[in-house]
Amino acid sequence: MPAVETRDLTKRYGGVVAVDGVALRIEPGQIYGLVGLNGAGKSTLIRMLLGMTRPSRGMVTLFGGRVSSGRGPWRRVGYLVDGAHAYPGMTVDQNLEIARRLHGIADRRAVDRAVDLLDLGAYRHRRAGQLSLGNGQRLGLAKALLPRPDLLVLDEPGNGLDPAAVVALRELLRRCAGAGVAVLLSSHVLAEVARLATRVGIIDRGRLLTELDGSDLTRRARTHLLVDAVDRPAARRVLDAHGVRVVGDTPEGLVVVDDDAVEHPDRVASLLVDASVPPTALHVRREDLEGFFLRLLAEHGDRTGVGRAS
């Protein structure tokens, strides 16, 4: 039985379609990464999965039960969405104790376990309002893990965490998945999603464009050319004027997927030199998740001018 299943899930706000006919399935033990640009529909989709937003059409089931059918499925769900919320005037311990009671967890040791899992022992008597951004995020994660959920829904879980805490979170989520927990992870850090997720869904303008696992990415990835220049916007204008297909702008350079340019980067260099915009770097690379993402969006409407996913 899937942990999450949606059918024709749709949400309209007046004339705006925020989520459009999404059908997805998340299995126990799977880490599902959901990626898309700002405004693509990720947050609305997650809120419908959790019953926080009512769909205009379609259905959501958690462990075979309708989300609207009562508290049954909720006892098996932990989540962190819309930021890490806490009572600022209460301590870490007090916040977790309130969460324990709200979940109906009889075992008082659940708070101690959550504190240990997120390494919050040194802060348990500190007020939540006095925590750093990273420690506040760890408190939110501790609340999500408190009920020992079978489904964990996390929106930007690495927000504010230092590199060591990100690594620790990654290993924690892998252990959860290894124990059969289904994890839905939404993040703008595509490299982290690629490293952690066993399946990735790409959403744009409310539609689920594609889903892929590691082998799918290997099979569908293309080779592209990264082009950098001191005046990168000018370089892009030159390439556009000569019909060279640029699909995105990353920290390493412009992403060029034109087959001829990839085969003959020297021709690209000549174009730019002749236009007095000499390249500072040319690299032929195999697509990673970010490159695949940018190309896919370009193929579905060319919204890649913002450059980075979220």
PDB file of C-alpha atoms in Angstrom:
ATOM      1  CA  MET A   1       0.000   0.000   0.000  1.00  0.00           C
ATOM      2  CA  PRO A   2       1.484   3.410  -0.924  1.00  0.00           C
ATOM      3  CA  ALA A   3       2.120   5.939   1.823  1.00  0.00           C
ATOM      4  CA  VAL A   4       0.834   8.740  -0.426  1.00  0.00           C
ATOM      5  CA  GLU A   5      -1.281   8.573  -3.553  1.00  0.00           C
ATOM      6  CA  THR A   6      -2.981  11.392  -5.446  1.00  0.00           C
ATOM      7  CA  ARG A   7      -5.331  11.291  -8.417  1.00  0.00           C
ATOM      8  CA  ASP A   8      -6.090  14.286 -10.628  1.00  0.00           C
ATOM      9  CA  LEU A   9      -5.187  16.592  -7.728  1.00  0.00           C
ATOM     10  CA  THR A  10      -6.075  20.152  -8.708  1.00  0.00           C
ATOM     11  CA  LYS A  11      -6.282  23.492  -6.929  1.00  0.00           C
ATOM     12  CA  ARG A  12      -7.683  26.684  -8.438  1.00  0.00           C
ATOM     13  CA  TYR A  13      -7.621  30.163  -6.942  1.00  0.00           C
ATOM     14  CA  GLY A  14     -10.136  32.048  -9.055  1.00  0.00           C
ATOM     15  CA  GLY A  15      -8.813  31.868 -12.597  1.00  0.00           C
ATOM     16  CA  VAL A  16      -5.349  30.714 -11.510  1.00  0.00           C
ATOM     17  CA  VAL A  17      -4.544  26.999 -11.548  1.00  0.00           C
ATOM     18  CA  ALA A  18      -1.963  26.453  -8.785  1.00  0.00           C
ATOM     19  CA  VAL A  19      -1.877  22.640  -9.071  1.00  0.00           C
ATOM     20  CA  ASP A  20      -3.091  20.934 -12.221  1.00  0.00           C
ATOM     21  CA  GLY A  21      -4.127  17.275 -12.274  1.00  0.00           C
ATOM     22  CA  VAL A  22      -1.188  15.871 -10.309  1.00  0.00           C
ATOM     23  CA  ALA A  23      -0.999  12.103  -9.905  1.00  0.00           C
ATOM     24  CA  LEU A  24       1.850  10.805  -7.783  1.00  0.00           C
ATOM     25  CA  ARG A  25       2.608   7.826  -5.592  1.00  0.00           C
ATOM     26  CA  ILE A  26       5.131   7.577  -2.755  1.00  0.00           C
ATOM     27  CA  GLU A  27       5.994   4.179  -1.350  1.00  0.00           C
ATOM     28  CA  PRO A  28       7.150   3.251   2.175  1.00  0.00           C
ATOM     29  CA  GLY A  29      10.938   3.495   2.403  1.00  0.00           C
ATOM     30  CA  GLN A  30      11.146   5.927  -0.508  1.00  0.00           C
ATOM     31  CA  ILE A  31      12.707   9.395  -0.324  1.00  0.00           C
ATOM     32  CA  TYR A  32      10.768  11.457  -2.859  1.00  0.00           C
ATOM     33  CA  GLY A  33      12.290  14.804  -3.837  1.00  0.00           C
ATOM     34  CA  LEU A  34       9.888  17.470  -5.136  1.00  0.00           C
ATOM     35  CA  VAL A  35      11.553  20.318  -7.046  1.00  0.00           C
ATOM     36  CA  GLY A  36      10.328  23.337  -8.977  1.00  0.00           C
ATOM     37  CA  LEU A  37      10.727  27.087  -9.356  1.00  0.00           C
ATOM     38  CA  ASN A  38       9.165  29.508  -6.890  1.00  0.00           C
ATOM     39  CA  GLY A  39       5.446  29.563  -7.601  1.00  0.00           C
ATOM     40  CA  ALA A  40       5.512  26.189  -9.366  1.00  0.00           C
ATOM     41  CA  GLY A  41       2.929  24.723  -6.980  1.00  0.00           C
ATOM     42  CA  LYS A  42       5.106  22.760  -4.536  1.00  0.00           C
ATOM     43  CA  SER A  43       3.775  24.362  -1.360  1.00  0.00           C
ATOM     44  CA  THR A  44       0.144  24.167  -2.479  1.00  0.00           C
ATOM     45  CA  LEU A  45       0.601  20.501  -3.375  1.00  0.00           C
ATOM     46  CA  ILE A  46       2.163  19.730   0.011  1.00  0.00           C
ATOM     47  CA  ARG A  47      -0.594  21.581   1.862  1.00  0.00           C
ATOM     48  CA  MET A  48      -3.222  19.523   0.021  1.00  0.00           C
ATOM     49  CA  LEU A  49      -1.385  16.303   0.880  1.00  0.00           C
ATOM     50  CA  LEU A  50      -1.528  17.313   4.537  1.00  0.00           C
ATOM     51  CA  GLY A  51      -5.170  18.400   4.454  1.00  0.00           C
ATOM     52  CA  MET A  52      -4.286  22.047   5.115  1.00  0.00           C
ATOM     53  CA  THR A  53      -5.749  23.151   1.769  1.00  0.00           C
ATOM     54  CA  ARG A  54      -8.881  21.688   0.208  1.00  0.00           C
ATOM     55  CA  PRO A  55      -8.453  20.524  -3.408  1.00  0.00           C
ATOM     56  CA  SER A  56     -10.704  21.941  -6.109  1.00  0.00           C
ATOM     57  CA  ARG A  57     -10.738  18.489  -7.689  1.00  0.00           C
ATOM     58  CA  GLY A  58      -9.114  15.106  -7.182  1.00  0.00           C
ATOM     59  CA  MET A  59      -8.218  12.920  -4.241  1.00  0.00           C
ATOM     60  CA  VAL A  60      -5.424  12.336  -1.731  1.00  0.00           C
ATOM     61  CA  THR A  61      -4.967   9.122   0.236  1.00  0.00           C
ATOM     62  CA  LEU A  62      -2.454   8.456   3.006  1.00  0.00           C
ATOM     63  CA  PHE A  63      -1.892   4.749   3.653  1.00  0.00           C
ATOM     64  CA  GLY A  64      -5.098   4.017   1.778  1.00  0.00           C
ATOM     65  CA  GLY A  65      -7.263   6.417   3.822  1.00  0.00           C
ATOM     66  CA  ARG A  66      -8.768   9.633   2.510  1.00  0.00           C
ATOM     67  CA  VAL A  67      -7.161  12.699   4.062  1.00  0.00           C
ATOM     68  CA  SER A  68     -10.635  14.067   4.790  1.00  0.00           C
ATOM     69  CA  SER A  69     -11.768  10.876   6.521  1.00  0.00           C
ATOM     70  CA  GLY A  70     -10.662  11.741  10.055  1.00  0.00           C
ATOM     71  CA  ARG A  71      -7.624  11.526  12.299  1.00  0.00           C
ATOM     72  CA  GLY A  72      -6.610   7.977  11.398  1.00  0.00           C
ATOM     73  CA  PRO A  73      -3.867   8.761   8.849  1.00  0.00           C
ATOM     74  CA  TRP A  74      -2.600  11.758  10.840  1.00  0.00           C
ATOM     75  CA  ARG A  75      -1.236   9.662  13.678  1.00  0.00           C
ATOM     76  CA  ARG A  76       1.257   8.275  11.173  1.00  0.00           C
ATOM     77  CA  VAL A  77       2.453  11.614   9.754  1.00  0.00           C
ATOM     78  CA  GLY A  78       5.189  14.018  10.827  1.00  0.00           C
ATOM     79  CA  TYR A  79       5.748  17.255   8.951  1.00  0.00           C
ATOM     80  CA  LEU A  80       7.708  20.483   8.770  1.00  0.00           C
ATOM     81  CA  VAL A  81       6.140  23.010   6.381  1.00  0.00           C
ATOM     82  CA  ASP A  82       5.960  26.813   6.141  1.00  0.00           C
ATOM     83  CA  GLY A  83       8.961  27.150   8.453  1.00  0.00           C
ATOM     84  CA  ALA A  84       9.700  25.815  11.917  1.00  0.00           C
ATOM     85  CA  HIS A  85       6.883  27.075  14.153  1.00  0.00           C
ATOM     86  CA  ALA A  86       7.308  27.101  17.932  1.00  0.00           C
ATOM     87  CA  TYR A  87       6.026  28.942  20.990  1.00  0.00           C
ATOM     88  CA  PRO A  88       8.834  31.505  21.416  1.00  0.00           C
ATOM     89  CA  GLY A  89       8.317  32.037  25.144  1.00  0.00           C
ATOM     90  CA  MET A  90       8.529  28.311  25.937  1.00  0.00           C
ATOM     91  CA  THR A  91      11.596  26.127  26.138  1.00  0.00           C
ATOM     92  CA  VAL A  92      12.560  23.436  23.658  1.00  0.00           C
ATOM     93  CA  ASP A  93      11.369  20.806  26.150  1.00  0.00           C
ATOM     94  CA  GLN A  94       8.046  22.561  26.689  1.00  0.00           C
ATOM     95  CA  ASN A  95       7.437  22.893  22.942  1.00  0.00           C
ATOM     96  CA  LEU A  96       8.119  19.203  22.424  1.00  0.00           C
ATOM     97  CA  GLU A  97       5.950  18.245  25.399  1.00  0.00           C
ATOM     98  CA  ILE A  98       3.015  20.187  23.922  1.00  0.00           C
ATOM     99  CA  ALA A  99       3.593  18.468  20.580  1.00  0.00           C
ATOM    100  CA  ARG A 100       3.678  15.072  22.330  1.00  0.00           C
ATOM    101  CA  ARG A 101       0.303  15.688  23.936  1.00  0.00           C
ATOM    102  CA  LEU A 102      -1.236  17.009  20.725  1.00  0.00           C
ATOM    103  CA  HIS A 103      -0.138  13.835  18.946  1.00  0.00           C
ATOM    104  CA  GLY A 104      -1.629  11.729  21.743  1.00  0.00           C
ATOM    105  CA  ILE A 105       1.720  10.042  22.429  1.00  0.00           C
ATOM    106  CA  ALA A 106       1.539   8.298  25.797  1.00  0.00           C
ATOM    107  CA  ASP A 107       5.268   7.566  26.092  1.00  0.00           C
ATOM    108  CA  ARG A 108       6.895  10.531  27.865  1.00  0.00           C
ATOM    109  CA  ARG A 109      10.321   9.319  26.669  1.00  0.00           C
ATOM    110  CA  ALA A 110       9.366  10.435  23.153  1.00  0.00           C
ATOM    111  CA  VAL A 111      10.608  13.946  23.960  1.00  0.00           C
ATOM    112  CA  ASP A 112      14.001  12.633  25.085  1.00  0.00           C
ATOM    113  CA  ARG A 113      14.319  10.565  21.911  1.00  0.00           C
ATOM    114  CA  ALA A 114      13.512  13.556  19.701  1.00  0.00           C
ATOM    115  CA  VAL A 115      16.024  15.739  21.567  1.00  0.00           C
ATOM    116  CA  ASP A 116      18.717  13.103  21.097  1.00  0.00           C
ATOM    117  CA  LEU A 117      17.918  12.567  17.402  1.00  0.00           C
ATOM    118  CA  LEU A 118      18.406  16.252  16.602  1.00  0.00           C
ATOM    119  CA  ASP A 119      21.241  16.861  19.090  1.00  0.00           C
ATOM    120  CA  LEU A 120      19.268  19.466  21.043  1.00  0.00           C
ATOM    121  CA  GLY A 121      20.414  18.396  24.512  1.00  0.00           C
ATOM    122  CA  ALA A 122      22.364  21.593  25.156  1.00  0.00           C
ATOM    123  CA  TYR A 123      19.329  23.723  24.270  1.00  0.00           C
ATOM    124  CA  ARG A 124      16.415  21.864  25.810  1.00  0.00           C
ATOM    125  CA  HIS A 125      15.920  24.439  28.585  1.00  0.00           C
ATOM    126  CA  ARG A 126      16.374  27.438  26.303  1.00  0.00           C
ATOM    127  CA  ARG A 127      13.360  29.399  25.070  1.00  0.00           C
ATOM    128  CA  ALA A 128      12.537  28.767  21.434  1.00  0.00           C
ATOM    129  CA  GLY A 129      12.604  32.493  20.700  1.00  0.00           C
ATOM    130  CA  GLN A 130      16.267  32.591  21.743  1.00  0.00           C
ATOM    131  CA  LEU A 131      17.387  29.836  19.358  1.00  0.00           C
ATOM    132  CA  SER A 132      19.434  30.495  16.243  1.00  0.00           C
ATOM    133  CA  LEU A 133      17.788  29.880  12.868  1.00  0.00           C
ATOM    134  CA  GLY A 134      19.518  26.510  12.575  1.00  0.00           C
ATOM    135  CA  ASN A 135      18.588  25.341  16.067  1.00  0.00           C
ATOM    136  CA  GLY A 136      15.021  26.529  15.548  1.00  0.00           C
ATOM    137  CA  GLN A 137      14.936  24.394  12.421  1.00  0.00           C
ATOM    138  CA  ARG A 138      16.231  21.415  14.404  1.00  0.00           C
ATOM    139  CA  LEU A 139      13.408  21.951  16.893  1.00  0.00           C
ATOM    140  CA  GLY A 140      10.930  21.859  14.007  1.00  0.00           C
ATOM    141  CA  LEU A 141      12.488  18.625  12.748  1.00  0.00           C
ATOM    142  CA  ALA A 142      12.354  17.148  16.257  1.00  0.00           C
ATOM    143  CA  LYS A 143       8.611  17.891  16.399  1.00  0.00           C
ATOM    144  CA  ALA A 144       8.159  16.235  13.003  1.00  0.00           C
ATOM    145  CA  LEU A 145       9.965  13.088  14.184  1.00  0.00           C
ATOM    146  CA  LEU A 146       8.334  13.020  17.617  1.00  0.00           C
ATOM    147  CA  PRO A 147       5.495  10.585  16.728  1.00  0.00           C
ATOM    148  CA  ARG A 148       7.869   8.133  14.993  1.00  0.00           C
ATOM    149  CA  PRO A 149       5.945   8.731  11.768  1.00  0.00           C
ATOM    150  CA  ASP A 150       5.480   6.377   8.853  1.00  0.00           C
ATOM    151  CA  LEU A 151       5.337   9.425   6.554  1.00  0.00           C
ATOM    152  CA  LEU A 152       7.614  12.438   6.931  1.00  0.00           C
ATOM    153  CA  VAL A 153       6.827  15.583   4.899  1.00  0.00           C
ATOM    154  CA  LEU A 154       9.602  18.185   4.937  1.00  0.00           C
ATOM    155  CA  ASP A 155       9.601  21.526   3.132  1.00  0.00           C
ATOM    156  CA  GLU A 156      13.150  22.979   2.968  1.00  0.00           C
ATOM    157  CA  PRO A 157      14.400  20.929   5.945  1.00  0.00           C
ATOM    158  CA  GLY A 158      18.002  22.132   5.572  1.00  0.00           C
ATOM    159  CA  ASN A 159      17.077  25.805   5.985  1.00  0.00           C
ATOM    160  CA  GLY A 160      19.550  27.465   8.360  1.00  0.00           C
ATOM    161  CA  LEU A 161      21.504  24.296   9.107  1.00  0.00           C
ATOM    162  CA  ASP A 162      25.294  24.369   9.039  1.00  0.00           C
ATOM    163  CA  PRO A 163      27.127  21.852   6.803  1.00  0.00           C
ATOM    164  CA  ALA A 164      27.667  19.348   9.624  1.00  0.00           C
ATOM    165  CA  ALA A 165      23.979  19.461  10.550  1.00  0.00           C
ATOM    166  CA  VAL A 166      23.003  18.977   6.883  1.00  0.00           C
ATOM    167  CA  VAL A 167      25.140  15.828   6.723  1.00  0.00           C
ATOM    168  CA  ALA A 168      23.617  14.577   9.991  1.00  0.00           C
ATOM    169  CA  LEU A 169      20.101  15.260   8.667  1.00  0.00           C
ATOM    170  CA  ARG A 170      20.899  13.408   5.448  1.00  0.00           C
ATOM    171  CA  GLU A 171      22.003  10.330   7.377  1.00  0.00           C
ATOM    172  CA  LEU A 172      18.975  10.570   9.673  1.00  0.00           C
ATOM    173  CA  LEU A 173      16.577  10.630   6.720  1.00  0.00           C
ATOM    174  CA  ARG A 174      18.355   7.671   5.146  1.00  0.00           C
ATOM    175  CA  ARG A 175      17.953   5.735   8.392  1.00  0.00           C
ATOM    176  CA  CYS A 176      14.266   6.644   8.479  1.00  0.00           C
ATOM    177  CA  ALA A 177      13.805   5.417   4.915  1.00  0.00           C
ATOM    178  CA  GLY A 178      15.748   2.257   5.733  1.00  0.00           C
ATOM    179  CA  ALA A 179      13.240   1.611   8.519  1.00  0.00           C
ATOM    180  CA  GLY A 180      10.348   1.908   6.047  1.00  0.00           C
ATOM    181  CA  VAL A 181       9.405   5.563   6.542  1.00  0.00           C
ATOM    182  CA  ALA A 182       8.212   7.363   3.398  1.00  0.00           C
ATOM    183  CA  VAL A 183       9.888  10.778   3.085  1.00  0.00           C
ATOM    184  CA  LEU A 184       8.615  13.638   0.929  1.00  0.00           C
ATOM    185  CA  LEU A 185      11.332  16.270   0.629  1.00  0.00           C
ATOM    186  CA  SER A 186      10.924  19.663  -1.032  1.00  0.00           C
ATOM    187  CA  SER A 187      14.105  21.697  -1.429  1.00  0.00           C
ATOM    188  CA  HIS A 188      15.659  24.344  -3.657  1.00  0.00           C
ATOM    189  CA  VAL A 189      19.111  22.771  -3.145  1.00  0.00           C
ATOM    190  CA  LEU A 190      19.043  20.440  -6.140  1.00  0.00           C
ATOM    191  CA  ALA A 191      22.446  18.913  -5.412  1.00  0.00           C
ATOM    192  CA  GLU A 192      21.175  17.790  -2.009  1.00  0.00           C
ATOM    193  CA  VAL A 193      17.970  16.398  -3.515  1.00  0.00           C
ATOM    194  CA  ALA A 194      20.002  14.466  -6.096  1.00  0.00           C
ATOM    195  CA  ARG A 195      22.251  13.075  -3.367  1.00  0.00           C
ATOM    196  CA  LEU A 196      19.420  12.001  -1.087  1.00  0.00           C
ATOM    197  CA  ALA A 197      16.250  11.252  -3.059  1.00  0.00           C
ATOM    198  CA  THR A 198      15.517   7.831  -4.510  1.00  0.00           C
ATOM    199  CA  ARG A 199      12.897   9.393  -6.791  1.00  0.00           C
ATOM    200  CA  VAL A 200      12.443  12.983  -7.974  1.00  0.00           C
ATOM    201  CA  GLY A 201       9.336  14.772  -9.248  1.00  0.00           C
ATOM    202  CA  ILE A 202       9.691  18.014 -11.218  1.00  0.00           C
ATOM    203  CA  ILE A 203       6.734  20.388 -11.021  1.00  0.00           C
ATOM    204  CA  ASP A 204       6.194  23.516 -13.113  1.00  0.00           C
ATOM    205  CA  ARG A 205       3.144  25.782 -13.314  1.00  0.00           C
ATOM    206  CA  GLY A 206       1.220  23.285 -11.231  1.00  0.00           C
ATOM    207  CA  ARG A 207       1.875  20.274 -13.469  1.00  0.00           C
ATOM    208  CA  LEU A 208       4.069  17.305 -12.650  1.00  0.00           C
ATOM    209  CA  LEU A 209       6.306  17.325 -15.727  1.00  0.00           C
ATOM    210  CA  THR A 210       8.205  14.128 -15.030  1.00  0.00           C
ATOM    211  CA  GLU A 211       9.395  11.713 -12.365  1.00  0.00           C
ATOM    212  CA  LEU A 212      12.750   9.974 -12.404  1.00  0.00           C
ATOM    213  CA  ASP A 213      15.091   7.875 -10.308  1.00  0.00           C
ATOM    214  CA  GLY A 214      18.882   7.675 -10.559  1.00  0.00           C
ATOM    215  CA  SER A 215      18.904   5.316 -13.516  1.00  0.00           C
ATOM    216  CA  ASP A 216      16.343   7.494 -15.337  1.00  0.00           C
ATOM    217  CA  LEU A 217      18.573  10.553 -14.915  1.00  0.00           C
ATOM    218  CA  THR A 218      21.590   8.657 -16.234  1.00  0.00           C
ATOM    219  CA  ARG A 219      19.600   7.504 -19.249  1.00  0.00           C
ATOM    220  CA  ARG A 220      17.923  10.843 -20.018  1.00  0.00           C
ATOM    221  CA  ALA A 221      20.764  13.238 -19.194  1.00  0.00           C
ATOM    222  CA  ARG A 222      22.479  15.026 -22.050  1.00  0.00           C
ATOM    223  CA  THR A 223      25.897  16.526 -22.485  1.00  0.00           C
ATOM    224  CA  HIS A 224      25.968  20.313 -22.401  1.00  0.00           C
ATOM    225  CA  LEU A 225      28.464  23.140 -22.685  1.00  0.00           C
ATOM    226  CA  LEU A 226      29.094  25.586 -19.846  1.00  0.00           C
ATOM    227  CA  VAL A 227      30.175  28.996 -21.117  1.00  0.00           C
ATOM    228  CA  ASP A 228      31.439  31.751 -18.842  1.00  0.00           C
ATOM    229  CA  ALA A 229      32.523  35.289 -19.642  1.00  0.00           C
ATOM    230  CA  VAL A 230      33.294  38.483 -17.758  1.00  0.00           C
ATOM    231  CA  ASP A 231      30.156  40.009 -19.296  1.00  0.00           C
ATOM    232  CA  ARG A 232      27.847  37.007 -19.154  1.00  0.00           C
ATOM    233  CA  PRO A 233      24.648  38.843 -20.239  1.00  0.00           C
ATOM    234  CA  ALA A 234      26.475  40.125 -23.332  1.00  0.00           C
ATOM    235  CA  ALA A 235      27.725  36.613 -24.068  1.00  0.00           C
ATOM    236  CA  ARG A 236      24.180  35.309 -23.885  1.00  0.00           C
ATOM    237  CA  ARG A 237      22.947  37.992 -26.278  1.00  0.00           C
ATOM    238  CA  VAL A 238      25.638  37.014 -28.780  1.00  0.00           C
ATOM    239  CA  LEU A 239      24.788  33.326 -28.519  1.00  0.00           C
ATOM    240  CA  ASP A 240      21.054  34.022 -28.811  1.00  0.00           C
ATOM    241  CA  ALA A 241      21.658  36.170 -31.897  1.00  0.00           C
ATOM    242  CA  HIS A 242      23.496  33.289 -33.567  1.00  0.00           C
ATOM    243  CA  GLY A 243      20.833  30.713 -32.694  1.00  0.00           C
ATOM    244  CA  VAL A 244      22.926  28.925 -30.073  1.00  0.00           C
ATOM    245  CA  ARG A 245      20.475  27.418 -27.582  1.00  0.00           C
ATOM    246  CA  VAL A 246      21.070  28.628 -24.007  1.00  0.00           C
ATOM    247  CA  VAL A 247      18.693  27.125 -21.430  1.00  0.00           C
ATOM    248  CA  GLY A 248      19.965  28.551 -18.155  1.00  0.00           C
ATOM    249  CA  ASP A 249      22.467  30.528 -16.139  1.00  0.00           C
ATOM    250  CA  THR A 250      24.269  28.720 -13.302  1.00  0.00           C
ATOM    251  CA  PRO A 251      27.178  29.761 -11.045  1.00  0.00           C
ATOM    252  CA  GLU A 252      29.531  27.917 -13.413  1.00  0.00           C
ATOM    253  CA  GLY A 253      28.258  29.586 -16.560  1.00  0.00           C
ATOM    254  CA  LEU A 254      25.598  29.651 -19.255  1.00  0.00           C
ATOM    255  CA  VAL A 255      24.133  26.222 -19.990  1.00  0.00           C
ATOM    256  CA  VAL A 256      24.257  25.539 -23.738  1.00  0.00           C
ATOM    257  CA  VAL A 257      22.488  22.436 -25.073  1.00  0.00           C
ATOM    258  CA  ASP A 258      22.935  23.137 -28.781  1.00  0.00           C
ATOM    259  CA  ASP A 259      24.364  19.894 -30.209  1.00  0.00           C
ATOM    260  CA  ASP A 260      26.744  21.629 -32.611  1.00  0.00           C
ATOM    261  CA  ALA A 261      28.094  23.872 -29.844  1.00  0.00           C
ATOM    262  CA  VAL A 262      28.675  20.888 -27.570  1.00  0.00           C
ATOM    263  CA  GLU A 263      30.505  19.072 -30.397  1.00  0.00           C
ATOM    264  CA  HIS A 264      32.539  22.148 -31.391  1.00  0.00           C
ATOM    265  CA  PRO A 265      33.093  24.493 -28.408  1.00  0.00           C
ATOM    266  CA  ASP A 266      35.839  26.211 -30.414  1.00  0.00           C
ATOM    267  CA  ARG A 267      33.130  27.648 -32.679  1.00  0.00           C
ATOM    268  CA  VAL A 268      31.376  29.143 -29.664  1.00  0.00           C
ATOM    269  CA  ALA A 269      34.667  30.660 -28.541  1.00  0.00           C
ATOM    270  CA  SER A 270      35.192  32.187 -31.990  1.00  0.00           C
ATOM    271  CA  LEU A 271      31.704  33.725 -31.989  1.00  0.00           C
ATOM    272  CA  LEU A 272      32.314  35.382 -28.642  1.00  0.00           C
ATOM    273  CA  VAL A 273      35.832  36.557 -29.479  1.00  0.00           C
ATOM    274  CA  ASP A 274      34.619  38.087 -32.751  1.00  0.00           C
ATOM    275  CA  ALA A 275      31.921  39.941 -30.769  1.00  0.00           C
ATOM    276  CA  SER A 276      34.536  41.244 -28.278  1.00  0.00           C
ATOM    277  CA  VAL A 277      33.055  39.117 -25.471  1.00  0.00           C
ATOM    278  CA  PRO A 278      35.814  36.529 -25.034  1.00  0.00           C
ATOM    279  CA  PRO A 279      34.919  33.483 -22.924  1.00  0.00           C
ATOM    280  CA  THR A 280      36.741  32.944 -19.643  1.00  0.00           C
ATOM    281  CA  ALA A 281      35.795  29.263 -19.460  1.00  0.00           C
ATOM    282  CA  LEU A 282      34.329  26.531 -21.661  1.00  0.00           C
ATOM    283  CA  HIS A 283      33.510  23.145 -20.133  1.00  0.00           C
ATOM    284  CA  VAL A 284      31.706  20.171 -21.647  1.00  0.00           C
ATOM    285  CA  ARG A 285      29.691  18.480 -18.890  1.00  0.00           C
ATOM    286  CA  ARG A 286      27.211  15.672 -18.458  1.00  0.00           C
ATOM    287  CA  GLU A 287      23.910  16.956 -17.066  1.00  0.00           C
ATOM    288  CA  ASP A 288      23.294  16.675 -13.353  1.00  0.00           C
ATOM    289  CA  LEU A 289      19.829  17.141 -11.852  1.00  0.00           C
ATOM    290  CA  GLU A 290      20.056  20.936 -12.094  1.00  0.00           C
ATOM    291  CA  GLY A 291      21.044  20.816 -15.764  1.00  0.00           C
ATOM    292  CA  PHE A 292      18.271  18.341 -16.540  1.00  0.00           C
ATOM    293  CA  PHE A 293      15.805  20.530 -14.630  1.00  0.00           C
ATOM    294  CA  LEU A 294      16.757  23.683 -16.541  1.00  0.00           C
ATOM    295  CA  ARG A 295      16.522  21.941 -19.898  1.00  0.00           C
ATOM    296  CA  LEU A 296      13.162  20.385 -19.047  1.00  0.00           C
ATOM    297  CA  LEU A 297      11.694  23.763 -18.106  1.00  0.00           C
ATOM    298  CA  ALA A 298      13.075  25.283 -21.302  1.00  0.00           C
ATOM    299  CA  GLU A 299      11.371  22.553 -23.301  1.00  0.00           C
ATOM    300  CA  HIS A 300       8.071  23.287 -21.516  1.00  0.00           C
ATOM    301  CA  GLY A 301       7.904  27.024 -21.995  1.00  0.00           C
ATOM    302  CA  ASP A 302      11.306  28.670 -21.466  1.00  0.00           C
ATOM    303  CA  ARG A 303      10.946  29.948 -17.893  1.00  0.00           C
ATOM    304  CA  THR A 304      14.646  29.501 -17.137  1.00  0.00           C
ATOM    305  CA  GLY A 305      15.638  33.145 -17.023  1.00  0.00           C
ATOM    306  CA  VAL A 306      15.716  33.014 -13.219  1.00  0.00           C
ATOM    307  CA  GLY A 307      18.473  30.439 -13.484  1.00  0.00           C
ATOM    308  CA  ARG A 308      17.997  28.446 -10.290  1.00  0.00           C
ATOM    309  CA  ALA A 309      15.361  26.117  -8.996  1.00  0.00           C
ATOM    310  CA  SER A 310      13.489  26.366  -5.722  1.00  0.00           C
TER     311      SER A 310
END
